[in-house]
XYZ file of C-alpha atoms in Angstrom:
442
model
C 36.728 1.727 -17.733
C 33.672 -0.356 -18.439
C 33.606 -1.756 -21.979
C 30.172 -3.268 -21.302
C 31.147 -6.869 -21.941
C 32.694 -6.094 -25.317
C 33.941 -9.264 -27.036
C 37.511 -9.041 -28.326
C 39.714 -11.554 -30.098
C 42.867 -12.426 -28.140
C 45.660 -14.891 -28.683
C 47.820 -17.029 -26.411
C 50.285 -19.895 -26.703
C 48.779 -23.371 -26.492
C 51.614 -25.903 -26.866
C 55.140 -24.566 -27.273
C 56.749 -27.914 -26.409
C 58.112 -30.696 -28.560
C 58.821 -28.934 -31.833
C 62.377 -30.320 -32.117
C 62.327 -33.569 -30.169
C 59.206 -34.762 -32.052
C 58.038 -36.528 -28.920
C 56.476 -33.927 -26.604
C 54.353 -32.051 -29.122
C 50.671 -32.354 -29.968
C 48.492 -30.824 -32.644
C 45.349 -30.952 -30.501
C 43.751 -27.505 -30.185
C 41.504 -27.155 -27.130
C 38.293 -25.188 -27.114
C 38.207 -21.761 -25.455
C 36.505 -23.204 -22.323
C 39.000 -26.056 -22.060
C 41.915 -23.668 -22.505
C 40.661 -21.304 -19.779
C 40.200 -24.250 -17.422
C 43.749 -25.440 -18.150
C 45.288 -21.985 -17.701
C 43.645 -21.750 -14.268
C 44.988 -25.154 -13.223
C 48.078 -25.527 -11.080
C 50.111 -28.629 -11.973
C 53.299 -30.014 -10.483
C 55.144 -30.430 -13.781
C 55.152 -26.611 -14.093
C 54.555 -26.727 -17.848
C 53.307 -23.486 -19.424
C 54.133 -21.416 -16.340
C 54.672 -18.328 -18.494
C 51.231 -18.616 -20.107
C 49.521 -19.370 -16.804
C 51.144 -16.369 -15.143
C 50.123 -14.204 -18.102
C 46.526 -15.404 -17.909
C 46.442 -14.949 -14.115
C 47.160 -11.239 -14.755
C 45.061 -10.687 -17.869
C 41.898 -12.425 -16.623
C 41.157 -9.996 -13.739
C 42.495 -7.134 -15.861
C 40.044 -7.747 -18.714
C 37.046 -9.271 -16.914
C 36.975 -7.257 -13.673
C 38.692 -3.955 -14.416
C 37.727 -3.486 -18.080
C 34.637 -5.719 -18.343
C 35.675 -7.464 -21.552
C 34.735 -10.855 -22.929
C 37.639 -12.735 -24.451
C 37.446 -14.959 -27.489
C 40.679 -16.913 -27.248
C 42.560 -18.396 -30.148
C 45.890 -20.185 -29.934
C 49.200 -20.428 -31.711
C 52.475 -22.227 -31.019
C 54.850 -19.316 -31.630
C 55.488 -16.012 -29.858
C 56.128 -14.366 -33.188
C 59.309 -14.533 -35.225
C 60.195 -13.310 -38.695
C 60.549 -16.331 -40.990
C 61.212 -15.757 -44.706
C 60.249 -12.082 -44.327
C 56.891 -13.037 -42.808
C 55.866 -12.848 -39.156
C 54.372 -15.976 -37.571
C 52.613 -16.712 -34.292
C 51.234 -13.955 -32.082
C 52.817 -11.124 -34.069
C 51.436 -12.500 -37.338
C 47.883 -12.748 -35.952
C 48.032 -9.183 -34.610
C 49.294 -7.829 -37.932
C 46.541 -9.592 -39.887
C 43.842 -8.280 -37.526
C 42.781 -11.771 -36.427
C 43.602 -10.823 -32.825
C 43.267 -7.502 -30.980
C 45.947 -8.205 -28.350
C 47.800 -11.080 -26.724
C 47.204 -12.501 -23.280
C 50.658 -14.080 -23.193
C 53.725 -11.992 -22.437
C 56.480 -11.493 -25.015
C 60.076 -10.366 -24.628
C 60.589 -6.739 -25.676
C 62.463 -6.896 -28.985
C 63.314 -3.896 -31.164
C 62.367 -5.652 -34.402
C 58.791 -6.129 -33.166
C 58.277 -2.409 -32.473
C 57.978 -1.801 -36.213
C 54.870 -3.954 -36.640
C 53.151 -4.141 -33.204
C 52.973 -2.158 -29.964
C 53.784 -3.255 -26.441
C 51.183 -2.548 -23.826
C 51.387 -3.483 -20.144
C 54.950 -4.218 -18.993
C 55.226 -7.360 -16.874
C 57.396 -8.103 -13.844
C 58.369 -11.449 -15.368
C 62.030 -11.452 -16.430
C 63.074 -13.659 -19.329
C 66.589 -15.051 -18.819
C 67.168 -18.616 -20.075
C 70.564 -20.001 -19.095
C 72.639 -23.140 -18.687
C 72.152 -24.710 -15.253
C 74.634 -27.311 -14.018
C 76.255 -28.629 -10.881
C 79.851 -27.546 -10.298
C 82.075 -30.305 -11.700
C 85.161 -31.067 -9.656
C 88.462 -30.195 -11.257
C 90.091 -33.261 -12.812
C 93.589 -32.017 -11.951
C 92.606 -31.763 -8.278
C 91.716 -35.470 -8.233
C 94.780 -36.723 -10.083
C 97.208 -34.699 -7.936
C 95.473 -35.175 -4.596
C 98.527 -36.884 -3.033
C 101.031 -34.344 -4.361
C 98.939 -31.211 -3.899
C 99.488 -30.711 -0.106
C 103.124 -29.678 -0.574
C 104.820 -27.513 -3.164
C 107.663 -28.938 -5.259
C 110.286 -27.214 -3.128
C 108.876 -28.834 0.024
C 108.932 -32.300 -1.570
C 112.543 -31.768 -2.649
C 113.460 -30.589 0.853
C 111.958 -33.721 2.410
C 113.853 -35.915 -0.060
C 117.112 -34.126 0.732
C 116.572 -34.518 4.489
C 115.923 -38.260 4.123
C 119.036 -38.713 1.963
C 121.168 -36.623 4.352
C 119.999 -38.580 7.410
C 120.707 -41.829 5.562
C 124.267 -40.721 4.717
C 124.924 -39.667 8.326
C 123.539 -42.986 9.558
C 125.794 -44.909 7.137
C 128.846 -42.902 8.235
C 128.202 -43.560 11.931
C 127.673 -47.267 11.324
C 130.896 -47.488 9.331
C 133.174 -45.732 11.892
C 131.639 -47.184 15.049
C 131.247 -50.809 14.063
C 133.645 -51.181 11.138
C 130.836 -53.066 9.439
C 131.472 -53.958 5.816
C 128.854 -52.408 3.574
C 126.871 -54.672 1.345
C 123.753 -54.352 -0.743
C 121.753 -55.919 2.075
C 123.015 -53.429 4.671
C 122.317 -50.507 2.319
C 118.822 -51.880 1.641
C 118.135 -52.127 5.382
C 119.201 -48.516 5.902
C 116.943 -47.312 3.059
C 113.993 -49.233 4.535
C 114.748 -47.787 7.970
C 114.665 -44.207 6.649
C 111.501 -44.761 4.663
C 109.976 -46.426 7.736
C 110.796 -43.464 9.986
C 109.379 -41.058 7.405
C 106.138 -43.113 7.361
C 106.224 -43.506 11.176
C 106.894 -47.226 10.914
C 109.720 -49.323 12.339
C 111.969 -51.976 10.740
C 113.762 -55.134 11.868
C 117.058 -53.228 11.848
C 117.646 -51.605 15.264
C 120.218 -48.840 15.807
C 122.509 -49.749 18.707
C 124.513 -46.559 19.061
C 123.175 -43.422 20.759
C 124.123 -41.209 17.795
C 122.118 -43.346 15.366
C 119.199 -43.592 17.767
C 119.199 -39.788 18.019
C 118.988 -39.513 14.211
C 116.068 -41.978 14.107
C 114.320 -40.115 16.944
C 114.684 -36.769 15.151
C 113.365 -38.319 11.922
C 110.302 -39.640 13.798
C 109.586 -36.161 15.210
C 110.079 -34.593 11.766
C 107.781 -37.124 10.074
C 105.123 -36.661 12.772
C 104.936 -32.905 12.167
C 104.995 -33.252 8.378
C 102.296 -35.941 8.529
C 99.960 -33.541 10.362
C 100.369 -30.919 7.643
C 99.975 -33.526 4.895
C 96.848 -35.267 6.195
C 95.075 -32.040 7.207
C 95.711 -30.587 3.736
C 94.153 -33.623 2.038
C 91.109 -33.558 4.334
C 90.564 -29.829 3.806
C 90.866 -30.383 0.054
C 88.074 -32.968 0.200
C 85.908 -30.737 2.388
C 86.417 -27.830 -0.004
C 86.946 -29.524 -3.362
C 88.413 -27.520 -6.194
C 85.668 -26.944 -8.751
C 85.992 -26.261 -12.429
C 85.286 -22.586 -13.077
C 82.872 -22.459 -16.035
C 82.042 -18.813 -16.722
C 81.909 -18.785 -20.528
C 80.502 -20.849 -23.369
C 84.045 -21.681 -24.443
C 84.845 -23.221 -21.050
C 81.552 -25.109 -21.120
C 82.426 -26.550 -24.531
C 85.887 -27.572 -23.272
C 84.630 -28.959 -19.942
C 83.386 -32.276 -21.329
C 79.955 -31.868 -19.739
C 76.965 -33.360 -21.533
C 74.547 -30.670 -22.701
C 70.799 -30.578 -23.255
C 68.160 -27.981 -24.130
C 64.630 -27.577 -22.811
C 62.210 -28.478 -25.590
C 60.427 -25.136 -25.313
C 60.316 -22.991 -28.436
C 61.435 -19.780 -26.657
C 64.509 -21.624 -25.372
C 65.351 -23.406 -28.617
C 65.016 -20.112 -30.492
C 67.604 -18.483 -28.222
C 70.012 -21.380 -28.837
C 69.424 -21.091 -32.577
C 70.038 -17.324 -32.680
C 73.122 -17.264 -30.463
C 74.516 -20.400 -32.129
C 74.926 -18.329 -35.284
C 76.921 -15.713 -33.354
C 79.008 -17.797 -30.944
C 81.221 -20.473 -32.599
C 81.649 -22.382 -29.313
C 77.878 -22.592 -28.825
C 77.553 -23.821 -32.397
C 80.063 -26.595 -31.578
C 77.986 -27.570 -28.545
C 74.805 -27.724 -30.627
C 76.393 -29.643 -33.509
C 78.441 -32.097 -31.415
C 76.474 -32.609 -28.201
C 72.826 -31.628 -28.681
C 71.726 -32.502 -32.202
C 73.469 -35.917 -32.521
C 71.820 -37.145 -29.306
C 68.572 -35.187 -29.818
C 69.016 -33.734 -26.334
C 65.748 -31.751 -26.369
C 63.984 -32.541 -23.104
C 61.091 -31.386 -20.977
C 62.165 -29.439 -17.897
C 61.440 -32.292 -15.472
C 63.653 -34.710 -17.464
C 66.470 -32.192 -17.820
C 66.449 -31.415 -14.089
C 66.832 -35.127 -13.287
C 69.956 -35.210 -15.449
C 71.333 -32.113 -13.708
C 70.884 -33.916 -10.390
C 72.990 -36.861 -11.585
C 75.828 -34.448 -12.390
C 78.139 -33.838 -15.351
C 75.241 -32.295 -17.272
C 74.436 -28.720 -18.322
C 70.803 -27.973 -19.184
C 69.759 -24.846 -21.078
C 66.384 -23.921 -19.647
C 64.162 -21.217 -18.222
C 65.162 -21.087 -14.532
C 61.817 -19.497 -13.670
C 60.280 -22.931 -14.263
C 63.144 -25.349 -13.619
C 64.007 -24.039 -10.155
C 60.596 -25.193 -8.899
C 61.488 -28.742 -9.973
C 64.997 -28.419 -8.559
C 63.595 -27.362 -5.182
C 61.430 -30.488 -5.142
C 64.085 -33.151 -5.824
C 67.525 -31.691 -5.006
C 69.242 -32.109 -1.635
C 70.705 -29.091 0.136
C 74.253 -30.011 -0.924
C 73.162 -30.406 -4.554
C 71.477 -26.999 -4.460
C 74.755 -25.454 -3.291
C 76.532 -27.015 -6.274
C 74.292 -25.198 -8.779
C 75.727 -22.664 -11.175
C 74.250 -20.580 -13.997
C 75.678 -19.527 -17.350
C 73.411 -17.065 -19.236
C 73.932 -16.158 -22.873
C 72.584 -12.609 -22.582
C 71.158 -10.099 -20.125
C 67.613 -10.609 -18.870
C 64.836 -9.351 -21.122
C 61.826 -7.310 -19.988
C 58.457 -8.699 -21.044
C 55.076 -7.225 -21.909
C 51.781 -7.826 -23.719
C 51.453 -7.169 -27.436
C 48.638 -5.204 -29.083
C 47.941 -4.166 -32.652
C 49.835 -1.170 -33.958
C 48.073 2.048 -32.791
C 45.476 0.009 -30.909
C 42.851 1.996 -28.903
C 43.047 -0.625 -26.133
C 46.739 -0.049 -25.414
C 46.307 2.715 -22.808
C 43.350 0.969 -21.147
C 45.398 -2.186 -20.630
C 48.300 -0.067 -19.338
C 46.151 1.690 -16.734
C 44.540 -1.555 -15.569
C 47.966 -3.180 -15.321
C 49.201 -0.378 -13.032
C 46.216 -0.981 -10.732
C 47.098 -4.689 -10.462
C 50.705 -3.770 -9.756
C 49.739 -1.296 -7.012
C 47.380 -3.745 -5.286
C 50.076 -6.447 -5.138
C 48.193 -8.960 -7.260
C 50.951 -9.094 -9.860
C 53.636 -9.751 -7.235
C 51.480 -12.488 -5.704
C 51.075 -14.285 -9.031
C 54.787 -13.863 -9.742
C 55.659 -15.619 -6.494
C 53.368 -18.510 -7.478
C 54.656 -19.058 -11.003
C 58.200 -17.618 -11.138
C 60.800 -19.599 -9.173
C 63.918 -18.090 -7.630
C 67.302 -19.763 -7.388
C 67.400 -22.039 -4.300
C 69.397 -20.632 -1.416
C 72.404 -22.610 -0.235
C 71.884 -23.839 3.316
C 74.949 -26.095 3.489
C 77.194 -25.535 6.464
C 74.339 -24.381 8.692
C 73.383 -27.940 9.574
C 75.323 -31.208 9.652
C 73.676 -34.011 7.723
C 74.814 -37.364 6.360
C 75.165 -35.929 2.870
C 77.558 -33.243 4.130
C 80.093 -35.950 5.048
C 82.957 -36.342 2.589
C 83.116 -39.431 0.385
C 86.355 -40.283 -1.382
C 85.733 -41.244 -5.006
C 87.660 -43.863 -6.975
C 89.208 -41.164 -9.166
C 90.727 -39.596 -6.033
C 92.819 -42.707 -5.340
C 93.346 -43.740 -8.966
C 96.926 -42.442 -8.926
C 97.666 -44.437 -5.747
C 96.232 -47.626 -7.267
C 98.310 -47.031 -10.410
C 101.414 -46.592 -8.201
C 100.733 -49.917 -6.458
C 100.138 -51.744 -9.742
C 103.399 -50.382 -11.154
C 105.125 -51.527 -7.951
C 103.640 -55.026 -8.246
C 104.730 -55.256 -11.878
C 108.234 -54.042 -11.002
C 108.512 -56.510 -8.118
C 107.378 -59.418 -10.299
C 109.821 -58.369 -13.043
C 112.703 -58.314 -10.568
C 111.643 -61.745 -9.268
C 111.755 -63.168 -12.797
C 115.198 -61.645 -13.359
C 116.456 -63.063 -10.053
C 115.200 -66.528 -11.022
C 116.913 -66.273 -14.406
C 120.205 -65.102 -12.857
C 120.032 -67.811 -10.174
C 119.462 -70.549 -12.749
C 122.259 -69.180 -14.910
C 124.690 -69.169 -11.984
C 123.584 -72.665 -10.954
C 124.163 -73.935 -14.483
C 127.647 -72.389 -14.652
C 128.546 -73.823 -11.260
C 127.419 -77.295 -12.329
C 129.479 -77.064 -15.530
C 132.586 -75.994 -13.593
C 132.160 -78.883 -11.132
C 131.917 -81.390 -13.985
C 135.054 -79.994 -15.636
C 136.970 -80.159 -12.396
């Protein structure tokens, strides 16, 4: 249809950022020419991708297919009911100040009562938490006990004790050696040494004892292979914390932030009233720290780890593709709060332009223009390429928390050894004093 350059009032979103953080927002309203120039501009920060995609569809639809002239006005809200009054785009359409919107809106049942939806868009609205898989804390603390089950550890202990008893018996009957604490200590060290594939100063002289030591070395060699390979495989395939619900996210200890984008903050606000665990996250982790960030700042925190960012992945995944390594991309996980929402353009109730915009939209869809613009502005989740190539980052690095239990074991051993030394000194001085007193009396 040719509307012969008919001028119509339309509305779009100008600056939906910074309403809560009070640091990203601006009250500057650009002129219609400046706004059109901005909406045609591609920028690396990916701000306003939704509006730019919307305009990239509506500009050829209205100017080329329908021959309209657009008089653009702006608002900062998509249209929500506040105190029984609609604001933003919906409010302007209801008052007649705008004929239709050139920015897509999510299809909501409550809006059907006051406005109509026209052309349906291919853009899917699905904000979600994005985070890197945190490693399970229990996997790190039990890394040295995890390779074997409890029954296996008990079996190894029993075998060591049994071999020690057999060794003691053979020594006693073959050499008639008197047992003392020193001899018993040497035998214990010998058995622990064979289990750890290490020798001691004590050397078995009899064939029977040598056979026991040889068998213990073979046993420890086989067990060591199972033990070390299990630890290495555990580091190569670390156990991750499975976060598949808001409750688990709240209990995980991850820091949480929200994209300072009024669509996103509205979702958090609405679902926070329904989900008590989300309300805890907002009240305890987001509001106290004012964790309302632009997408580029939130993505940087995701990269550092231990951070969940509630954002629109259609925008944030572009930024993630730019700065994340392949391994970090494979660590990514999503946690949505709801199913994806279909989007479309709003028009006045019973508007005569509704069908015209619908028909023109179908033409753009059939020619592939809409899919082309979607590929430019709507990002997809990065594909995991780890394992296909070997890079430096794919090598395993042991973290301090992995060996924390071993360090604690050594410290306890040092403290125990020093305590025993102090006791030995005290006992020795006591015995020396008693001996001196007895000598003087005699």
